[in-house]
PDB file of C-alpha atoms in Angstrom:
ATOM      1  CA  MET A  25     122.862 100.354  90.182  1.00  0.00           C
ATOM      2  CA  GLU A  26     119.841  99.850  88.996  1.00  0.00           C
ATOM      3  CA  LYS A  27     117.034  99.201  91.751  1.00  0.00           C
ATOM      4  CA  GLU A  28     116.357  96.114  92.209  1.00  0.00           C
ATOM      5  CA  GLY A  29     120.633  95.387  93.019  1.00  0.00           C
ATOM      6  CA  TYR A  30     120.447  98.068  95.688  1.00  0.00           C
ATOM      7  CA  LYS A  31     118.081  96.884  97.694  1.00  0.00           C
ATOM      8  CA  LYS A  32     119.437  92.860  97.340  1.00  0.00           C
ATOM      9  CA  LEU A  33     123.062  94.556  98.498  1.00  0.00           C
ATOM     10  CA  ALA A  34     122.019  97.181 100.554  1.00  0.00           C
ATOM     11  CA  LYS A  35     123.936  95.114 103.939  1.00  0.00           C
ATOM     12  CA  TYR A  36     126.413  94.563 101.836  1.00  0.00           C
ATOM     13  CA  TYR A  37     127.188  97.405 101.139  1.00  0.00           C
ATOM     14  CA  ASP A  38     129.273  99.060 103.771  1.00  0.00           C
ATOM     15  CA  GLU A  39     131.846  96.258 103.250  1.00  0.00           C
ATOM     16  CA  ILE A  40     131.957  97.085  99.801  1.00  0.00           C
ATOM     17  CA  TYR A  41     132.533 100.292 100.678  1.00  0.00           C
ATOM     18  CA  GLN A  42     135.140 100.321 102.844  1.00  0.00           C
ATOM     19  CA  ASN A  43     138.023 101.783 101.941  1.00  0.00           C
ATOM     20  CA  LYS A  44     136.328 104.736 100.250  1.00  0.00           C
ATOM     21  CA  ASP A  45     138.293 107.571 101.226  1.00  0.00           C
ATOM     22  CA  TYR A  46     134.793 109.182 103.389  1.00  0.00           C
ATOM     23  CA  SER A  47     137.058 111.539 105.553  1.00  0.00           C
ATOM     24  CA  ASN A  48     138.868 113.394 102.596  1.00  0.00           C
ATOM     25  CA  GLU A  49     135.504 113.398 100.948  1.00  0.00           C
ATOM     26  CA  ILE A  50     133.827 115.369 104.774  1.00  0.00           C
ATOM     27  CA  LYS A  51     136.787 116.916 105.086  1.00  0.00           C
ATOM     28  CA  PHE A  52     136.124 119.033 101.687  1.00  0.00           C
ATOM     29  CA  LEU A  53     132.761 118.875 102.088  1.00  0.00           C
ATOM     30  CA  ILE A  54     132.897 120.787 105.684  1.00  0.00           C
ATOM     31  CA  GLU A  55     135.325 123.599 104.421  1.00  0.00           C
ATOM     32  CA  ILE A  56     132.613 124.149 101.713  1.00  0.00           C
ATOM     33  CA  LEU A  57     130.016 123.877 104.245  1.00  0.00           C
ATOM     34  CA  ASN A  58     131.939 126.613 107.083  1.00  0.00           C
ATOM     35  CA  LYS A  59     132.495 129.189 104.643  1.00  0.00           C
ATOM     36  CA  HIS A  60     129.205 129.408 103.622  1.00  0.00           C
ATOM     37  CA  ASN A  61     128.259 129.149 107.350  1.00  0.00           C
ATOM     38  CA  SER A  62     125.628 126.079 106.020  1.00  0.00           C
ATOM     39  CA  LYS A  63     124.213 124.328 109.350  1.00  0.00           C
ATOM     40  CA  LYS A  64     121.766 122.546 108.165  1.00  0.00           C
ATOM     41  CA  ILE A  65     122.044 119.934 105.265  1.00  0.00           C
ATOM     42  CA  LEU A  66     119.958 117.586 102.969  1.00  0.00           C
ATOM     43  CA  ASP A  67     122.083 115.318 101.691  1.00  0.00           C
ATOM     44  CA  VAL A  68     119.993 113.695  98.485  1.00  0.00           C
ATOM     45  CA  GLY A  69     120.996 110.219  97.492  1.00  0.00           C
ATOM     46  CA  CYS A  70     122.723 109.345 101.279  1.00  0.00           C
ATOM     47  CA  GLY A  71     122.761 105.644 100.470  1.00  0.00           C
ATOM     48  CA  THR A  72     123.293 103.970 104.315  1.00  0.00           C
ATOM     49  CA  GLY A  73     123.632 107.453 106.205  1.00  0.00           C
ATOM     50  CA  THR A  74     127.657 107.754 105.954  1.00  0.00           C
ATOM     51  CA  HIS A  75     127.890 111.731 105.045  1.00  0.00           C
ATOM     52  CA  ILE A  76     125.771 112.168 107.366  1.00  0.00           C
ATOM     53  CA  SER A  77     126.629 110.463 110.365  1.00  0.00           C
ATOM     54  CA  LEU A  78     130.240 111.885 110.018  1.00  0.00           C
ATOM     55  CA  LEU A  79     128.543 115.286 109.423  1.00  0.00           C
ATOM     56  CA  GLU A  80     126.074 115.016 112.450  1.00  0.00           C
ATOM     57  CA  LYS A  81     129.843 114.400 114.229  1.00  0.00           C
ATOM     58  CA  ALA A  82     130.431 117.818 113.041  1.00  0.00           C
ATOM     59  CA  ASP A  83     127.382 119.027 114.571  1.00  0.00           C
ATOM     60  CA  PHE A  84     125.546 119.360 111.021  1.00  0.00           C
ATOM     61  CA  GLU A  85     122.205 119.486 111.272  1.00  0.00           C
ATOM     62  CA  CYS A  86     120.683 116.610 108.759  1.00  0.00           C
ATOM     63  CA  THR A  87     118.239 115.455 107.006  1.00  0.00           C
ATOM     64  CA  GLY A  88     118.696 112.672 104.360  1.00  0.00           C
ATOM     65  CA  ILE A  89     116.691 111.222 100.944  1.00  0.00           C
ATOM     66  CA  ASP A  90     116.422 108.094  99.163  1.00  0.00           C
ATOM     67  CA  LEU A  91     114.644 105.951  96.461  1.00  0.00           C
ATOM     68  CA  ASN A  92     116.139 102.476  98.499  1.00  0.00           C
ATOM     69  CA  ILE A  93     114.344 102.008 101.528  1.00  0.00           C
ATOM     70  CA  GLU A  94     117.117  99.233 102.610  1.00  0.00           C
ATOM     71  CA  MET A  95     119.540 101.713 103.081  1.00  0.00           C
ATOM     72  CA  LEU A  96     117.445 103.941 104.384  1.00  0.00           C
ATOM     73  CA  LYS A  97     116.496 100.983 107.361  1.00  0.00           C
ATOM     74  CA  ILE A  98     120.553 100.175 107.088  1.00  0.00           C
ATOM     75  CA  ALA A  99     120.726 104.201 107.064  1.00  0.00           C
ATOM     76  CA  ASN A 100     118.240 104.665 110.153  1.00  0.00           C
ATOM     77  CA  LYS A 101     120.299 102.795 112.421  1.00  0.00           C
ATOM     78  CA  LYS A 102     123.348 105.128 112.503  1.00  0.00           C
ATOM     79  CA  VAL A 103     122.723 108.496 112.000  1.00  0.00           C
ATOM     80  CA  LYS A 104     119.995 110.465 114.329  1.00  0.00           C
ATOM     81  CA  ALA A 105     118.921 112.611 110.865  1.00  0.00           C
ATOM     82  CA  LYS A 106     115.245 112.633 109.868  1.00  0.00           C
ATOM     83  CA  LEU A 107     115.922 110.170 106.793  1.00  0.00           C
ATOM     84  CA  LEU A 108     112.913 110.197 103.407  1.00  0.00           C
ATOM     85  CA  GLN A 109     112.441 107.984 101.211  1.00  0.00           C
ATOM     86  CA  ALA A 110     112.349 109.867  97.895  1.00  0.00           C
ATOM     87  CA  ASN A 111     113.096 110.145  94.202  1.00  0.00           C
ATOM     88  CA  MET A 112     115.753 112.836  93.787  1.00  0.00           C
ATOM     89  CA  SER A 113     114.250 114.670  90.931  1.00  0.00           C
ATOM     90  CA  ASP A 114     110.307 114.596  92.554  1.00  0.00           C
ATOM     91  CA  PHE A 115     110.424 115.589  96.280  1.00  0.00           C
ATOM     92  CA  ASN A 116     108.798 118.174  98.203  1.00  0.00           C
ATOM     93  CA  ILE A 117     110.196 118.982 101.247  1.00  0.00           C
ATOM     94  CA  ASP A 118     108.354 121.158 104.026  1.00  0.00           C
ATOM     95  CA  GLU A 119     111.418 122.287 104.823  1.00  0.00           C
ATOM     96  CA  LYS A 120     114.352 125.256 103.329  1.00  0.00           C
ATOM     97  CA  PHE A 121     117.866 123.862 103.330  1.00  0.00           C
ATOM     98  CA  ASP A 122     121.036 125.935 103.888  1.00  0.00           C
ATOM     99  CA  ALA A 123     122.936 123.600 101.636  1.00  0.00           C
ATOM    100  CA  ILE A 124     122.356 120.101 100.069  1.00  0.00           C
ATOM    101  CA  ILE A 125     124.992 118.108  98.862  1.00  0.00           C
ATOM    102  CA  CYS A 126     124.566 114.973  96.872  1.00  0.00           C
ATOM    103  CA  MET A 127     127.384 112.051  97.180  1.00  0.00           C
ATOM    104  CA  PHE A 128     128.953 109.438  95.144  1.00  0.00           C
ATOM    105  CA  ALA A 129     127.615 110.061  91.759  1.00  0.00           C
ATOM    106  CA  SER A 130     124.649 109.690  93.343  1.00  0.00           C
ATOM    107  CA  PHE A 131     123.332 112.342  90.016  1.00  0.00           C
ATOM    108  CA  ASN A 132     125.345 110.656  87.425  1.00  0.00           C
ATOM    109  CA  HIS A 133     122.537 108.295  87.431  1.00  0.00           C
ATOM    110  CA  LEU A 134     120.131 109.989  86.323  1.00  0.00           C
ATOM    111  CA  LEU A 135     120.543 109.607  82.760  1.00  0.00           C
ATOM    112  CA  SER A 136     118.612 112.619  80.503  1.00  0.00           C
ATOM    113  CA  ILE A 137     119.048 115.734  80.984  1.00  0.00           C
ATOM    114  CA  ARG A 138     115.363 116.368  80.957  1.00  0.00           C
ATOM    115  CA  GLU A 139     115.645 114.708  84.330  1.00  0.00           C
ATOM    116  CA  SER A 140     118.757 116.046  85.382  1.00  0.00           C
ATOM    117  CA  ILE A 141     117.406 119.274  84.708  1.00  0.00           C
ATOM    118  CA  LYS A 142     114.700 118.915  87.140  1.00  0.00           C
ATOM    119  CA  ALA A 143     116.495 117.921  89.778  1.00  0.00           C
ATOM    120  CA  LEU A 144     118.221 121.086  89.887  1.00  0.00           C
ATOM    121  CA  ARG A 145     114.875 122.101  89.506  1.00  0.00           C
ATOM    122  CA  CYS A 146     114.203 120.231  92.925  1.00  0.00           C
ATOM    123  CA  PHE A 147     116.852 121.289  94.926  1.00  0.00           C
ATOM    124  CA  TYR A 148     117.053 124.915  93.987  1.00  0.00           C
ATOM    125  CA  LYS A 149     112.951 125.106  95.352  1.00  0.00           C
ATOM    126  CA  HIS A 150     114.593 123.380  98.416  1.00  0.00           C
ATOM    127  CA  LEU A 151     117.262 125.752  99.453  1.00  0.00           C
ATOM    128  CA  LYS A 152     117.557 128.635 101.033  1.00  0.00           C
ATOM    129  CA  LYS A 153     118.609 131.813  99.372  1.00  0.00           C
ATOM    130  CA  ASN A 154     122.176 132.261  99.228  1.00  0.00           C
ATOM    131  CA  GLY A 155     122.117 128.350  99.677  1.00  0.00           C
ATOM    132  CA  ILE A 156     123.658 126.051  97.804  1.00  0.00           C
ATOM    133  CA  LEU A 157     124.596 123.268  96.292  1.00  0.00           C
ATOM    134  CA  ILE A 158     127.503 120.417  96.294  1.00  0.00           C
ATOM    135  CA  LEU A 159     127.287 117.565  93.197  1.00  0.00           C
ATOM    136  CA  ASP A 160     130.263 114.900  93.527  1.00  0.00           C
ATOM    137  CA  LEU A 161     130.120 113.556  89.801  1.00  0.00           C
ATOM    138  CA  HIS A 162     131.741 110.811  88.509  1.00  0.00           C
ATOM    139  CA  ASN A 163     134.158 112.208  85.464  1.00  0.00           C
ATOM    140  CA  SER A 164     135.628 108.591  84.444  1.00  0.00           C
ATOM    141  CA  LYS A 165     135.752 108.315  80.231  1.00  0.00           C
ATOM    142  CA  THR A 166     137.912 104.900  80.301  1.00  0.00           C
ATOM    143  CA  LYS A 167     137.177 100.803  79.704  1.00  0.00           C
ATOM    144  CA  GLY A 168     138.303  98.337  82.394  1.00  0.00           C
ATOM    145  CA  SER A 169     137.511  96.032  84.727  1.00  0.00           C
ATOM    146  CA  LYS A 170     138.454  94.797  88.117  1.00  0.00           C
ATOM    147  CA  GLU A 171     138.186  92.685  90.781  1.00  0.00           C
ATOM    148  CA  ASP A 172     137.445  92.675  94.840  1.00  0.00           C
ATOM    149  CA  ASN A 173     137.633  90.136  97.788  1.00  0.00           C
ATOM    150  CA  PHE A 174     135.965  91.360 100.990  1.00  0.00           C
ATOM    151  CA  LYS A 175     135.424  89.508 104.008  1.00  0.00           C
ATOM    152  CA  ASN A 176     131.837  88.623 102.439  1.00  0.00           C
ATOM    153  CA  ILE A 177     132.280  88.970  98.734  1.00  0.00           C
ATOM    154  CA  TYR A 178     133.805  88.952  95.670  1.00  0.00           C
ATOM    155  CA  ARG A 179     133.643  91.659  92.893  1.00  0.00           C
ATOM    156  CA  LYS A 180     133.899  91.428  89.367  1.00  0.00           C
ATOM    157  CA  MET A 181     133.203  93.870  87.532  1.00  0.00           C
ATOM    158  CA  SER A 182     133.878  95.481  83.695  1.00  0.00           C
ATOM    159  CA  TRP A 183     133.122  99.873  82.561  1.00  0.00           C
ATOM    160  CA  ASP A 184     133.275 100.997  79.292  1.00  0.00           C
ATOM    161  CA  TYR A 185     131.591 104.304  78.854  1.00  0.00           C
ATOM    162  CA  ASN A 186     130.069 105.423  74.541  1.00  0.00           C
ATOM    163  CA  SER A 187     131.185 108.957  73.922  1.00  0.00           C
ATOM    164  CA  GLY A 188     128.640 108.994  71.122  1.00  0.00           C
ATOM    165  CA  THR A 189     124.973 108.325  73.853  1.00  0.00           C
ATOM    166  CA  LYS A 190     127.737 109.679  77.584  1.00  0.00           C
ATOM    167  CA  ILE A 191     127.112 106.942  78.637  1.00  0.00           C
ATOM    168  CA  GLU A 192     129.070 104.363  80.965  1.00  0.00           C
ATOM    169  CA  THR A 193     127.781 101.171  81.335  1.00  0.00           C
ATOM    170  CA  THR A 194     129.075  98.880  84.244  1.00  0.00           C
ATOM    171  CA  LYS A 195     129.261  94.701  84.455  1.00  0.00           C
ATOM    172  CA  VAL A 196     128.893  93.190  88.170  1.00  0.00           C
ATOM    173  CA  VAL A 197     128.971  90.071  89.474  1.00  0.00           C
ATOM    174  CA  PHE A 198     128.659  89.701  93.641  1.00  0.00           C
ATOM    175  CA  ARG A 199     129.486  86.667  95.086  1.00  0.00           C
ATOM    176  CA  VAL A 200     127.618  86.974  98.617  1.00  0.00           C
ATOM    177  CA  PRO A 201     126.809  83.833 101.470  1.00  0.00           C
ATOM    178  CA  GLU A 202     123.508  83.563  99.439  1.00  0.00           C
ATOM    179  CA  GLY A 203     124.551  82.797  96.145  1.00  0.00           C
ATOM    180  CA  LEU A 204     125.569  85.169  92.765  1.00  0.00           C
ATOM    181  CA  ILE A 205     123.653  88.866  92.123  1.00  0.00           C
ATOM    182  CA  GLU A 206     124.077  90.397  89.018  1.00  0.00           C
ATOM    183  CA  ASP A 207     123.490  93.721  87.720  1.00  0.00           C
ATOM    184  CA  LYS A 208     124.303  96.239  85.270  1.00  0.00           C
ATOM    185  CA  HIS A 209     124.210  99.903  85.865  1.00  0.00           C
ATOM    186  CA  LEU A 210     124.523 103.107  84.122  1.00  0.00           C
ATOM    187  CA  MET A 211     125.608 106.522  84.690  1.00  0.00           C
ATOM    188  CA  ARG A 212     125.333 109.901  82.929  1.00  0.00           C
ATOM    189  CA  ILE A 213     128.847 111.512  82.326  1.00  0.00           C
ATOM    190  CA  PHE A 214     128.442 115.794  82.621  1.00  0.00           C
ATOM    191  CA  SER A 215     130.894 117.602  80.631  1.00  0.00           C
ATOM    192  CA  ILE A 216     131.932 121.054  82.487  1.00  0.00           C
ATOM    193  CA  ASN A 217     130.324 123.166  80.617  1.00  0.00           C
ATOM    194  CA  GLU A 218     127.150 121.026  80.413  1.00  0.00           C
ATOM    195  CA  MET A 219     126.365 121.461  84.517  1.00  0.00           C
ATOM    196  CA  ASN A 220     128.010 124.985  83.913  1.00  0.00           C
ATOM    197  CA  GLU A 221     125.149 125.707  81.693  1.00  0.00           C
ATOM    198  CA  LEU A 222     122.171 123.510  84.004  1.00  0.00           C
ATOM    199  CA  LEU A 223     122.718 125.267  87.199  1.00  0.00           C
ATOM    200  CA  SER A 224     122.989 128.458  85.172  1.00  0.00           C
ATOM    201  CA  GLY A 225     119.550 127.318  83.624  1.00  0.00           C
ATOM    202  CA  VAL A 226     117.895 126.757  86.445  1.00  0.00           C
ATOM    203  CA  GLY A 227     119.073 130.167  88.532  1.00  0.00           C
ATOM    204  CA  PHE A 228     122.161 128.723  90.315  1.00  0.00           C
ATOM    205  CA  LYS A 229     124.836 131.649  90.573  1.00  0.00           C
ATOM    206  CA  ASN A 230     128.823 131.939  91.716  1.00  0.00           C
ATOM    207  CA  ILE A 231     129.259 127.963  90.497  1.00  0.00           C
ATOM    208  CA  GLN A 232     132.730 126.548  90.814  1.00  0.00           C
ATOM    209  CA  ILE A 233     133.601 123.086  89.666  1.00  0.00           C
ATOM    210  CA  LEU A 234     136.456 120.888  91.187  1.00  0.00           C
ATOM    211  CA  GLY A 235     138.027 118.456  90.895  1.00  0.00           C
ATOM    212  CA  GLY A 236     139.066 115.811  93.157  1.00  0.00           C
ATOM    213  CA  TYR A 237     138.077 116.238  97.085  1.00  0.00           C
ATOM    214  CA  LYS A 238     140.436 120.146  96.688  1.00  0.00           C
ATOM    215  CA  GLN A 239     139.703 123.611  96.429  1.00  0.00           C
ATOM    216  CA  LYS A 240     141.475 123.165  92.528  1.00  0.00           C
ATOM    217  CA  VAL A 241     139.544 123.645  89.701  1.00  0.00           C
ATOM    218  CA  ALA A 242     139.169 120.906  87.376  1.00  0.00           C
ATOM    219  CA  ASN A 243     139.198 119.353  84.284  1.00  0.00           C
ATOM    220  CA  GLY A 244     138.616 117.928  82.028  1.00  0.00           C
ATOM    221  CA  ASP A 245     140.923 114.774  83.363  1.00  0.00           C
ATOM    222  CA  SER A 246     139.595 114.880  86.808  1.00  0.00           C
ATOM    223  CA  LYS A 247     138.107 111.420  88.573  1.00  0.00           C
ATOM    224  CA  ASN A 248     135.907 113.324  89.960  1.00  0.00           C
ATOM    225  CA  LEU A 249     133.697 116.279  89.680  1.00  0.00           C
ATOM    226  CA  GLU A 250     132.685 118.808  92.165  1.00  0.00           C
ATOM    227  CA  VAL A 251     129.947 121.369  91.480  1.00  0.00           C
ATOM    228  CA  ILE A 252     129.046 123.832  93.303  1.00  0.00           C
ATOM    229  CA  GLY A 253     126.469 126.254  93.066  1.00  0.00           C
ATOM    230  CA  GLN A 254     124.377 129.207  95.183  1.00  0.00           C
ATOM    231  CA  LYS A 255     121.447 129.933  94.771  1.00  0.00           C
TER     232      LYS A 255
END
């Protein structure tokens, strides 16, 4: 979603994604984090702070960054974590973390390999030795459309994937109490091989690519990819 669309829709964001299976995602995250004895977590692209809120309930110490100040204002009401406005490919925090998570396809919004590498280097810099990175990637390569009715919002969306550019384009119309909001967002779809090469090229080791928030190796048909790398 483009920056302006996110700003306008920030207050409706949690309503739009009220049916998202956060509990399954958090269960997966906690399993990975506990396996690596990770307690100090940075959530990159934290949005309205739902993942942080659930991790805090499990006694993790969290920090969150997001580019959207309106999202951060909402997150600030939900979490204890320190929240910072920053770009995921160019941030500088004067501390290091046991783990960095980047959920809900936030990384897919980096449309070029150059920006992706820049972000991965930034993540790597902010991890402690043997710290882990967990990326949650969108992996759909389809064409389709859907409509949703929520309490305050109607949403109509259509999407298409260009195999040449590896870009998925989604067009959305929202009807909210203030009127209509039209939006378009682009996401870069990464292959399993690409992610292996990108992470190893930056210096990550012990790379795993899992699918469906399960401890199972992903394949090309997995709707989501959970990419894990260790510093």
